[in-house]
Amino acid sequence: MASRANSVSAGLGGSLGSTRASTIWGRSQKLCPASRYTDLESGRISLGCNFACIHCQNWEISQQFAEGTVCGEREIAALIDEARRRGCRNQNWVGGDPIPHIPFWLKVLLWETENTPVFFNTNGFYSTEASSLLRGVVDIYKIDFKYGSDICAEKISGVSGYWKVITRNLKAAKKQGELLIRVLVLPRHLECCLIPIVSFISRELGPETRVNLMDQYSPHWRAAELPELKKRLDPDEWEKAVKIALEAGLRNVIT
């Protein structure tokens, strides 16, 4: 625990808005070699997100949410330590997205007494300063690679300069820990998004990079505002998406 604590900058503080704490067992086994892991809040530990995806299925905790229960860093650290003693393999920082709460999570680590590995579950859109803070702290990065086009990122998630930031952080994450990439295939976004995404992964990160290609897109929240996002991915488009990923040279694709 000392080595991890030494990687955390002093003087970080704050509080976290959440609703409850719980433990999830035996999920995401294909993505995480550990058969069990701690997932506080059942995947809803931190409220808020730095994206505004119009199709977000978790919009009630990422965009429009009540205050929830405000938890201090000691309280969260105690919950993580207890879960670790019960046999959980790691702590899963999720949301919303954990990015707005990075200073808080680093403070939590200073109060933990058990050496619990960190699973950083994120959209990957963070600064170089944040990346430096996470170095030596995060063991596993699970990053959503959402768009292959800045135009699509701006239109769907309201973010600018997406490609430069996400590709920079993916390269850094590969050097800093174990990298797992999640790609949600969006309807009618194969050419503009999927092809550039899988091509970059194969070329820059390596064909053995673990990629979870997902077909479970479902229109939520304000998805109806964009015609192509009004309906689910059809079977033919999904079959084509898998073919695109394999033809890009990826050899470790999970579907």
PDB file of C-alpha atoms in Angstrom:
ATOM      1  CA  MET A   1       0.000   0.000   0.000  1.00  0.00           C
ATOM      2  CA  ALA A   2       2.903   2.344   0.673  1.00  0.00           C
ATOM      3  CA  SER A   3       4.024   2.435  -2.957  1.00  0.00           C
ATOM      4  CA  ARG A   4       0.534   3.325  -4.132  1.00  0.00           C
ATOM      5  CA  ALA A   5       0.132   5.977  -1.451  1.00  0.00           C
ATOM      6  CA  ASN A   6       3.438   7.516  -2.449  1.00  0.00           C
ATOM      7  CA  SER A   7       2.028   8.033  -5.944  1.00  0.00           C
ATOM      8  CA  VAL A   8      -0.863  10.097  -4.620  1.00  0.00           C
ATOM      9  CA  SER A   9      -0.390  13.834  -4.325  1.00  0.00           C
ATOM     10  CA  ALA A  10      -0.942  15.290  -0.873  1.00  0.00           C
ATOM     11  CA  GLY A  11      -3.548  17.912  -0.137  1.00  0.00           C
ATOM     12  CA  LEU A  12      -6.380  16.394  -2.163  1.00  0.00           C
ATOM     13  CA  GLY A  13      -9.825  16.447  -0.623  1.00  0.00           C
ATOM     14  CA  GLY A  14     -13.532  16.825  -1.206  1.00  0.00           C
ATOM     15  CA  SER A  15     -16.637  14.710  -0.943  1.00  0.00           C
ATOM     16  CA  LEU A  16     -18.496  12.332  -3.204  1.00  0.00           C
ATOM     17  CA  GLY A  17     -22.179  12.291  -4.094  1.00  0.00           C
ATOM     18  CA  SER A  18     -23.529   8.751  -4.151  1.00  0.00           C
ATOM     19  CA  THR A  19     -26.581   6.728  -3.189  1.00  0.00           C
ATOM     20  CA  ARG A  20     -25.468   3.400  -1.784  1.00  0.00           C
ATOM     21  CA  ALA A  21     -22.557   0.970  -1.576  1.00  0.00           C
ATOM     22  CA  SER A  22     -22.690  -2.682  -2.520  1.00  0.00           C
ATOM     23  CA  THR A  23     -20.561  -5.499  -3.879  1.00  0.00           C
ATOM     24  CA  ILE A  24     -20.922  -7.152  -7.270  1.00  0.00           C
ATOM     25  CA  TRP A  25     -19.597 -10.688  -7.693  1.00  0.00           C
ATOM     26  CA  GLY A  26     -18.574 -12.504 -10.837  1.00  0.00           C
ATOM     27  CA  ARG A  27     -19.278  -9.854 -13.485  1.00  0.00           C
ATOM     28  CA  SER A  28     -17.136  -8.744 -16.454  1.00  0.00           C
ATOM     29  CA  GLN A  29     -15.094 -11.921 -16.133  1.00  0.00           C
ATOM     30  CA  LYS A  30     -14.056 -11.821 -19.784  1.00  0.00           C
ATOM     31  CA  LEU A  31     -12.741  -8.298 -19.391  1.00  0.00           C
ATOM     32  CA  CYS A  32     -11.107  -8.681 -16.004  1.00  0.00           C
ATOM     33  CA  PRO A  33      -9.069 -11.811 -15.230  1.00  0.00           C
ATOM     34  CA  ALA A  34     -10.212 -11.612 -11.607  1.00  0.00           C
ATOM     35  CA  SER A  35     -13.410 -13.558 -11.023  1.00  0.00           C
ATOM     36  CA  ARG A  36     -14.634 -11.149  -8.381  1.00  0.00           C
ATOM     37  CA  TYR A  37     -14.247  -7.452  -7.919  1.00  0.00           C
ATOM     38  CA  THR A  38     -15.556  -4.631  -5.824  1.00  0.00           C
ATOM     39  CA  ASP A  39     -18.011  -2.386  -7.612  1.00  0.00           C
ATOM     40  CA  LEU A  40     -19.242   0.160  -5.129  1.00  0.00           C
ATOM     41  CA  GLU A  41     -22.708   1.497  -5.875  1.00  0.00           C
ATOM     42  CA  SER A  42     -23.422  -1.331  -8.330  1.00  0.00           C
ATOM     43  CA  GLY A  43     -21.708   0.753 -10.991  1.00  0.00           C
ATOM     44  CA  ARG A  44     -23.184   3.990  -9.645  1.00  0.00           C
ATOM     45  CA  ILE A  45     -20.667   5.209  -7.153  1.00  0.00           C
ATOM     46  CA  SER A  46     -20.068   8.753  -8.392  1.00  0.00           C
ATOM     47  CA  LEU A  47     -22.663  11.118  -9.764  1.00  0.00           C
ATOM     48  CA  GLY A  48     -21.969  13.315 -12.771  1.00  0.00           C
ATOM     49  CA  CYS A  49     -19.991  13.026 -15.993  1.00  0.00           C
ATOM     50  CA  ASN A  50     -17.840  15.232 -18.201  1.00  0.00           C
ATOM     51  CA  PHE A  51     -19.797  14.034 -21.261  1.00  0.00           C
ATOM     52  CA  ALA A  52     -23.402  14.812 -22.196  1.00  0.00           C
ATOM     53  CA  CYS A  53     -24.209  11.817 -24.416  1.00  0.00           C
ATOM     54  CA  ILE A  54     -27.729  12.234 -25.731  1.00  0.00           C
ATOM     55  CA  HIS A  55     -28.223   8.447 -25.727  1.00  0.00           C
ATOM     56  CA  CYS A  56     -26.896   7.851 -22.189  1.00  0.00           C
ATOM     57  CA  GLN A  57     -28.666   4.949 -20.501  1.00  0.00           C
ATOM     58  CA  ASN A  58     -27.463   6.210 -17.112  1.00  0.00           C
ATOM     59  CA  TRP A  59     -28.605   9.801 -17.592  1.00  0.00           C
ATOM     60  CA  GLU A  60     -30.317   9.801 -14.194  1.00  0.00           C
ATOM     61  CA  ILE A  61     -26.919   9.604 -12.491  1.00  0.00           C
ATOM     62  CA  SER A  62     -24.762  11.301 -15.107  1.00  0.00           C
ATOM     63  CA  GLN A  63     -26.830  14.292 -16.220  1.00  0.00           C
ATOM     64  CA  GLN A  64     -29.974  14.940 -14.174  1.00  0.00           C
ATOM     65  CA  PHE A  65     -29.665  13.642 -10.654  1.00  0.00           C
ATOM     66  CA  ALA A  66     -30.555  14.418  -7.078  1.00  0.00           C
ATOM     67  CA  GLU A  67     -27.763  15.152  -4.629  1.00  0.00           C
ATOM     68  CA  GLY A  68     -27.707  11.631  -3.258  1.00  0.00           C
ATOM     69  CA  THR A  69     -25.737  10.809  -0.122  1.00  0.00           C
ATOM     70  CA  VAL A  70     -22.523  12.769   0.371  1.00  0.00           C
ATOM     71  CA  CYS A  71     -19.728  10.442   1.510  1.00  0.00           C
ATOM     72  CA  GLY A  72     -16.326  11.390   2.856  1.00  0.00           C
ATOM     73  CA  GLU A  73     -13.078   9.775   1.803  1.00  0.00           C
ATOM     74  CA  ARG A  74     -12.664   7.886   5.107  1.00  0.00           C
ATOM     75  CA  GLU A  75     -16.124   6.351   4.796  1.00  0.00           C
ATOM     76  CA  ILE A  76     -15.537   5.148   1.247  1.00  0.00           C
ATOM     77  CA  ALA A  77     -12.073   3.835   2.166  1.00  0.00           C
ATOM     78  CA  ALA A  78     -13.582   1.821   5.024  1.00  0.00           C
ATOM     79  CA  LEU A  79     -16.157   0.271   2.680  1.00  0.00           C
ATOM     80  CA  ILE A  80     -13.444  -0.700   0.204  1.00  0.00           C
ATOM     81  CA  ASP A  81     -11.269  -2.206   2.935  1.00  0.00           C
ATOM     82  CA  GLU A  82     -14.216  -4.216   4.258  1.00  0.00           C
ATOM     83  CA  ALA A  83     -15.011  -5.548   0.792  1.00  0.00           C
ATOM     84  CA  ARG A  84     -11.366  -6.475   0.256  1.00  0.00           C
ATOM     85  CA  ARG A  85     -11.333  -8.470   3.483  1.00  0.00           C
ATOM     86  CA  ARG A  86     -14.448 -10.294   2.279  1.00  0.00           C
ATOM     87  CA  GLY A  87     -12.593 -11.462  -0.818  1.00  0.00           C
ATOM     88  CA  CYS A  88     -13.147  -8.793  -3.464  1.00  0.00           C
ATOM     89  CA  ARG A  89     -10.279  -8.522  -5.930  1.00  0.00           C
ATOM     90  CA  ASN A  90     -10.346  -4.827  -6.843  1.00  0.00           C
ATOM     91  CA  GLN A  91     -12.160  -1.516  -6.507  1.00  0.00           C
ATOM     92  CA  ASN A  92     -14.002  -0.350  -9.598  1.00  0.00           C
ATOM     93  CA  TRP A  93     -14.126   3.428 -10.014  1.00  0.00           C
ATOM     94  CA  VAL A  94     -17.234   4.045 -12.088  1.00  0.00           C
ATOM     95  CA  GLY A  95     -20.074   6.532 -12.469  1.00  0.00           C
ATOM     96  CA  GLY A  96     -21.401   8.537 -14.257  1.00  0.00           C
ATOM     97  CA  ASP A  97     -17.699   8.818 -14.807  1.00  0.00           C
ATOM     98  CA  PRO A  98     -14.961   8.947 -12.161  1.00  0.00           C
ATOM     99  CA  ILE A  99     -13.065  11.700 -13.998  1.00  0.00           C
ATOM    100  CA  PRO A 100     -14.737  14.637 -12.176  1.00  0.00           C
ATOM    101  CA  HIS A 101     -13.881  12.916  -8.879  1.00  0.00           C
ATOM    102  CA  ILE A 102     -10.224  11.978  -9.425  1.00  0.00           C
ATOM    103  CA  PRO A 103      -8.952  14.230  -6.582  1.00  0.00           C
ATOM    104  CA  PHE A 104     -11.441  12.618  -4.208  1.00  0.00           C
ATOM    105  CA  TRP A 105     -10.478   9.068  -5.183  1.00  0.00           C
ATOM    106  CA  LEU A 106      -6.798   9.791  -4.698  1.00  0.00           C
ATOM    107  CA  LYS A 107      -7.592  11.005  -1.191  1.00  0.00           C
ATOM    108  CA  VAL A 108      -9.585   7.813  -0.546  1.00  0.00           C
ATOM    109  CA  LEU A 109      -6.497   5.749  -1.350  1.00  0.00           C
ATOM    110  CA  LEU A 110      -4.549   7.510   1.388  1.00  0.00           C
ATOM    111  CA  TRP A 111      -7.065   6.218   3.945  1.00  0.00           C
ATOM    112  CA  GLU A 112      -7.248   2.632   2.692  1.00  0.00           C
ATOM    113  CA  THR A 113      -5.424   0.066   4.792  1.00  0.00           C
ATOM    114  CA  GLU A 114      -5.809  -2.867   2.390  1.00  0.00           C
ATOM    115  CA  ASN A 115      -3.844  -2.964  -0.855  1.00  0.00           C
ATOM    116  CA  THR A 116      -6.833  -3.138  -3.201  1.00  0.00           C
ATOM    117  CA  PRO A 117      -6.076  -2.839  -6.934  1.00  0.00           C
ATOM    118  CA  VAL A 118      -7.794   0.003  -8.797  1.00  0.00           C
ATOM    119  CA  PHE A 119     -10.028  -0.640 -11.825  1.00  0.00           C
ATOM    120  CA  PHE A 120     -10.565   2.704 -13.613  1.00  0.00           C
ATOM    121  CA  ASN A 121     -13.784   2.553 -15.656  1.00  0.00           C
ATOM    122  CA  THR A 122     -13.931   5.711 -17.760  1.00  0.00           C
ATOM    123  CA  ASN A 123     -14.715   7.471 -21.031  1.00  0.00           C
ATOM    124  CA  GLY A 124     -11.008   8.338 -21.222  1.00  0.00           C
ATOM    125  CA  PHE A 125     -11.468  12.066 -21.804  1.00  0.00           C
ATOM    126  CA  TYR A 126      -9.127  13.601 -19.244  1.00  0.00           C
ATOM    127  CA  SER A 127      -6.137  15.923 -19.125  1.00  0.00           C
ATOM    128  CA  THR A 128      -2.446  15.077 -19.220  1.00  0.00           C
ATOM    129  CA  GLU A 129      -2.297  16.245 -15.596  1.00  0.00           C
ATOM    130  CA  ALA A 130      -4.947  13.697 -14.637  1.00  0.00           C
ATOM    131  CA  SER A 131      -3.055  11.001 -16.514  1.00  0.00           C
ATOM    132  CA  SER A 132       0.073  11.835 -14.521  1.00  0.00           C
ATOM    133  CA  LEU A 133      -1.858  11.656 -11.244  1.00  0.00           C
ATOM    134  CA  LEU A 134      -3.178   8.204 -12.151  1.00  0.00           C
ATOM    135  CA  ARG A 135       0.266   6.815 -12.992  1.00  0.00           C
ATOM    136  CA  GLY A 136       1.255   4.257 -10.383  1.00  0.00           C
ATOM    137  CA  VAL A 137      -2.262   4.341  -8.913  1.00  0.00           C
ATOM    138  CA  VAL A 138      -4.490   2.616 -11.482  1.00  0.00           C
ATOM    139  CA  ASP A 139      -3.881  -1.069 -12.172  1.00  0.00           C
ATOM    140  CA  ILE A 140      -6.486  -1.670 -14.883  1.00  0.00           C
ATOM    141  CA  TYR A 141      -7.870   0.920 -17.295  1.00  0.00           C
ATOM    142  CA  LYS A 142     -11.216   0.099 -18.909  1.00  0.00           C
ATOM    143  CA  ILE A 143     -11.734   2.896 -21.409  1.00  0.00           C
ATOM    144  CA  ASP A 144     -14.711   3.527 -23.670  1.00  0.00           C
ATOM    145  CA  PHE A 145     -13.515   4.370 -27.182  1.00  0.00           C
ATOM    146  CA  LYS A 146     -16.662   6.067 -28.418  1.00  0.00           C
ATOM    147  CA  TYR A 147     -15.955   7.946 -31.631  1.00  0.00           C
ATOM    148  CA  GLY A 148     -13.639   7.948 -34.616  1.00  0.00           C
ATOM    149  CA  SER A 149     -14.720  11.428 -35.605  1.00  0.00           C
ATOM    150  CA  ASP A 150     -14.589  14.739 -33.751  1.00  0.00           C
ATOM    151  CA  ILE A 151     -17.788  15.713 -35.545  1.00  0.00           C
ATOM    152  CA  CYS A 152     -19.655  12.735 -34.079  1.00  0.00           C
ATOM    153  CA  ALA A 153     -18.201  13.346 -30.612  1.00  0.00           C
ATOM    154  CA  GLU A 154     -19.390  16.949 -30.673  1.00  0.00           C
ATOM    155  CA  LYS A 155     -22.823  16.061 -32.024  1.00  0.00           C
ATOM    156  CA  ILE A 156     -23.572  13.137 -29.707  1.00  0.00           C
ATOM    157  CA  SER A 157     -21.596  13.853 -26.527  1.00  0.00           C
ATOM    158  CA  GLY A 158     -20.980  17.597 -26.685  1.00  0.00           C
ATOM    159  CA  VAL A 159     -17.180  17.377 -26.461  1.00  0.00           C
ATOM    160  CA  SER A 160     -14.556  19.084 -28.621  1.00  0.00           C
ATOM    161  CA  GLY A 161     -11.182  17.740 -29.742  1.00  0.00           C
ATOM    162  CA  TYR A 162     -12.117  14.174 -28.844  1.00  0.00           C
ATOM    163  CA  TRP A 163      -9.776  12.204 -31.105  1.00  0.00           C
ATOM    164  CA  LYS A 164      -6.566  13.874 -29.952  1.00  0.00           C
ATOM    165  CA  VAL A 165      -7.413  13.437 -26.269  1.00  0.00           C
ATOM    166  CA  ILE A 166      -8.696   9.857 -26.362  1.00  0.00           C
ATOM    167  CA  THR A 167      -5.837   8.514 -28.489  1.00  0.00           C
ATOM    168  CA  ARG A 168      -3.259  10.241 -26.279  1.00  0.00           C
ATOM    169  CA  ASN A 169      -4.793   8.761 -23.133  1.00  0.00           C
ATOM    170  CA  LEU A 170      -5.124   5.280 -24.599  1.00  0.00           C
ATOM    171  CA  LYS A 171      -1.417   5.265 -25.428  1.00  0.00           C
ATOM    172  CA  ALA A 172      -0.572   6.448 -21.915  1.00  0.00           C
ATOM    173  CA  ALA A 173      -2.893   3.904 -20.285  1.00  0.00           C
ATOM    174  CA  LYS A 174      -1.233   1.069 -22.186  1.00  0.00           C
ATOM    175  CA  LYS A 175       2.112   2.102 -20.703  1.00  0.00           C
ATOM    176  CA  GLN A 176       0.778   2.691 -17.198  1.00  0.00           C
ATOM    177  CA  GLY A 177      -1.302  -0.439 -16.552  1.00  0.00           C
ATOM    178  CA  GLU A 178      -3.431  -3.164 -18.079  1.00  0.00           C
ATOM    179  CA  LEU A 179      -5.685  -1.762 -20.817  1.00  0.00           C
ATOM    180  CA  LEU A 180      -9.165  -2.962 -21.732  1.00  0.00           C
ATOM    181  CA  ILE A 181     -11.062  -1.063 -24.439  1.00  0.00           C
ATOM    182  CA  ARG A 182     -14.827  -1.048 -24.768  1.00  0.00           C
ATOM    183  CA  VAL A 183     -16.442  -0.085 -28.088  1.00  0.00           C
ATOM    184  CA  LEU A 184     -20.203   0.378 -28.289  1.00  0.00           C
ATOM    185  CA  VAL A 185     -21.178   0.117 -31.950  1.00  0.00           C
ATOM    186  CA  LEU A 186     -23.618   2.888 -32.845  1.00  0.00           C
ATOM    187  CA  PRO A 187     -26.137   2.533 -35.682  1.00  0.00           C
ATOM    188  CA  ARG A 188     -24.930   4.085 -38.946  1.00  0.00           C
ATOM    189  CA  HIS A 189     -21.547   4.975 -37.448  1.00  0.00           C
ATOM    190  CA  LEU A 190     -19.409   2.186 -38.887  1.00  0.00           C
ATOM    191  CA  GLU A 191     -17.544   4.216 -41.491  1.00  0.00           C
ATOM    192  CA  CYS A 192     -17.151   7.437 -39.531  1.00  0.00           C
ATOM    193  CA  CYS A 193     -16.394   5.892 -36.139  1.00  0.00           C
ATOM    194  CA  LEU A 194     -15.811   2.136 -35.981  1.00  0.00           C
ATOM    195  CA  ILE A 195     -13.308   1.885 -38.846  1.00  0.00           C
ATOM    196  CA  PRO A 196     -11.016   4.649 -37.486  1.00  0.00           C
ATOM    197  CA  ILE A 197     -11.330   3.226 -33.959  1.00  0.00           C
ATOM    198  CA  VAL A 198     -10.322  -0.365 -34.729  1.00  0.00           C
ATOM    199  CA  SER A 199      -7.660   0.776 -37.192  1.00  0.00           C
ATOM    200  CA  PHE A 200      -6.043   2.952 -34.533  1.00  0.00           C
ATOM    201  CA  ILE A 201      -6.169   0.202 -31.920  1.00  0.00           C
ATOM    202  CA  SER A 202      -4.565  -2.359 -34.217  1.00  0.00           C
ATOM    203  CA  ARG A 203      -1.922   0.016 -35.554  1.00  0.00           C
ATOM    204  CA  GLU A 204      -0.969   2.037 -32.467  1.00  0.00           C
ATOM    205  CA  LEU A 205      -1.828  -0.222 -29.521  1.00  0.00           C
ATOM    206  CA  GLY A 206      -1.289  -3.617 -31.080  1.00  0.00           C
ATOM    207  CA  PRO A 207      -3.513  -6.357 -32.549  1.00  0.00           C
ATOM    208  CA  GLU A 208      -3.520  -8.265 -29.240  1.00  0.00           C
ATOM    209  CA  THR A 209      -5.158  -5.360 -27.381  1.00  0.00           C
ATOM    210  CA  ARG A 210      -8.247  -6.615 -25.585  1.00  0.00           C
ATOM    211  CA  VAL A 211     -11.352  -5.052 -27.145  1.00  0.00           C
ATOM    212  CA  ASN A 212     -14.940  -5.561 -26.004  1.00  0.00           C
ATOM    213  CA  LEU A 213     -17.076  -4.908 -29.098  1.00  0.00           C
ATOM    214  CA  MET A 214     -20.655  -4.358 -27.960  1.00  0.00           C
ATOM    215  CA  ASP A 215     -23.929  -4.633 -29.869  1.00  0.00           C
ATOM    216  CA  GLN A 216     -26.283  -3.627 -27.062  1.00  0.00           C
ATOM    217  CA  TYR A 217     -26.927  -0.049 -28.102  1.00  0.00           C
ATOM    218  CA  SER A 218     -30.420   1.009 -27.085  1.00  0.00           C
ATOM    219  CA  PRO A 219     -31.967   4.464 -27.527  1.00  0.00           C
ATOM    220  CA  HIS A 220     -32.257   6.240 -24.174  1.00  0.00           C
ATOM    221  CA  TRP A 221     -32.752   9.742 -22.858  1.00  0.00           C
ATOM    222  CA  ARG A 222     -32.620  12.173 -25.834  1.00  0.00           C
ATOM    223  CA  ALA A 223     -31.497   9.697 -28.511  1.00  0.00           C
ATOM    224  CA  ALA A 224     -34.567  10.446 -30.620  1.00  0.00           C
ATOM    225  CA  GLU A 225     -33.041  13.841 -31.422  1.00  0.00           C
ATOM    226  CA  LEU A 226     -30.728  12.128 -33.917  1.00  0.00           C
ATOM    227  CA  PRO A 227     -32.422  10.016 -36.605  1.00  0.00           C
ATOM    228  CA  GLU A 228     -29.674   7.372 -36.728  1.00  0.00           C
ATOM    229  CA  LEU A 229     -29.860   6.793 -32.973  1.00  0.00           C
ATOM    230  CA  LYS A 230     -33.622   6.246 -32.762  1.00  0.00           C
ATOM    231  CA  LYS A 231     -33.385   2.479 -33.101  1.00  0.00           C
ATOM    232  CA  ARG A 232     -31.144  -0.402 -32.105  1.00  0.00           C
ATOM    233  CA  LEU A 233     -28.325  -1.801 -34.209  1.00  0.00           C
ATOM    234  CA  ASP A 234     -29.717  -4.243 -36.763  1.00  0.00           C
ATOM    235  CA  PRO A 235     -28.195  -7.756 -37.127  1.00  0.00           C
ATOM    236  CA  ASP A 236     -26.651  -7.071 -40.534  1.00  0.00           C
ATOM    237  CA  GLU A 237     -24.892  -3.961 -39.265  1.00  0.00           C
ATOM    238  CA  TRP A 238     -23.565  -5.866 -36.252  1.00  0.00           C
ATOM    239  CA  GLU A 239     -22.238  -8.651 -38.459  1.00  0.00           C
ATOM    240  CA  LYS A 240     -20.478  -6.049 -40.572  1.00  0.00           C
ATOM    241  CA  ALA A 241     -19.045  -4.401 -37.428  1.00  0.00           C
ATOM    242  CA  VAL A 242     -17.469  -7.662 -36.263  1.00  0.00           C
ATOM    243  CA  LYS A 243     -16.012  -8.207 -39.733  1.00  0.00           C
ATOM    244  CA  ILE A 244     -14.529  -4.690 -39.719  1.00  0.00           C
ATOM    245  CA  ALA A 245     -12.833  -5.308 -36.368  1.00  0.00           C
ATOM    246  CA  LEU A 246     -11.334  -8.607 -37.472  1.00  0.00           C
ATOM    247  CA  GLU A 247     -10.222  -7.261 -40.842  1.00  0.00           C
ATOM    248  CA  ALA A 248      -8.418  -4.454 -39.010  1.00  0.00           C
ATOM    249  CA  GLY A 249      -6.209  -7.181 -37.573  1.00  0.00           C
ATOM    250  CA  LEU A 250      -7.569  -7.296 -34.033  1.00  0.00           C
ATOM    251  CA  ARG A 251      -7.036 -10.747 -32.537  1.00  0.00           C
ATOM    252  CA  ASN A 252      -8.447 -10.309 -29.040  1.00  0.00           C
ATOM    253  CA  VAL A 253     -12.035  -9.190 -29.658  1.00  0.00           C
ATOM    254  CA  ILE A 254     -14.733 -10.031 -27.118  1.00  0.00           C
ATOM    255  CA  THR A 255     -18.358  -9.870 -28.262  1.00  0.00           C
TER     256      THR A 255
END
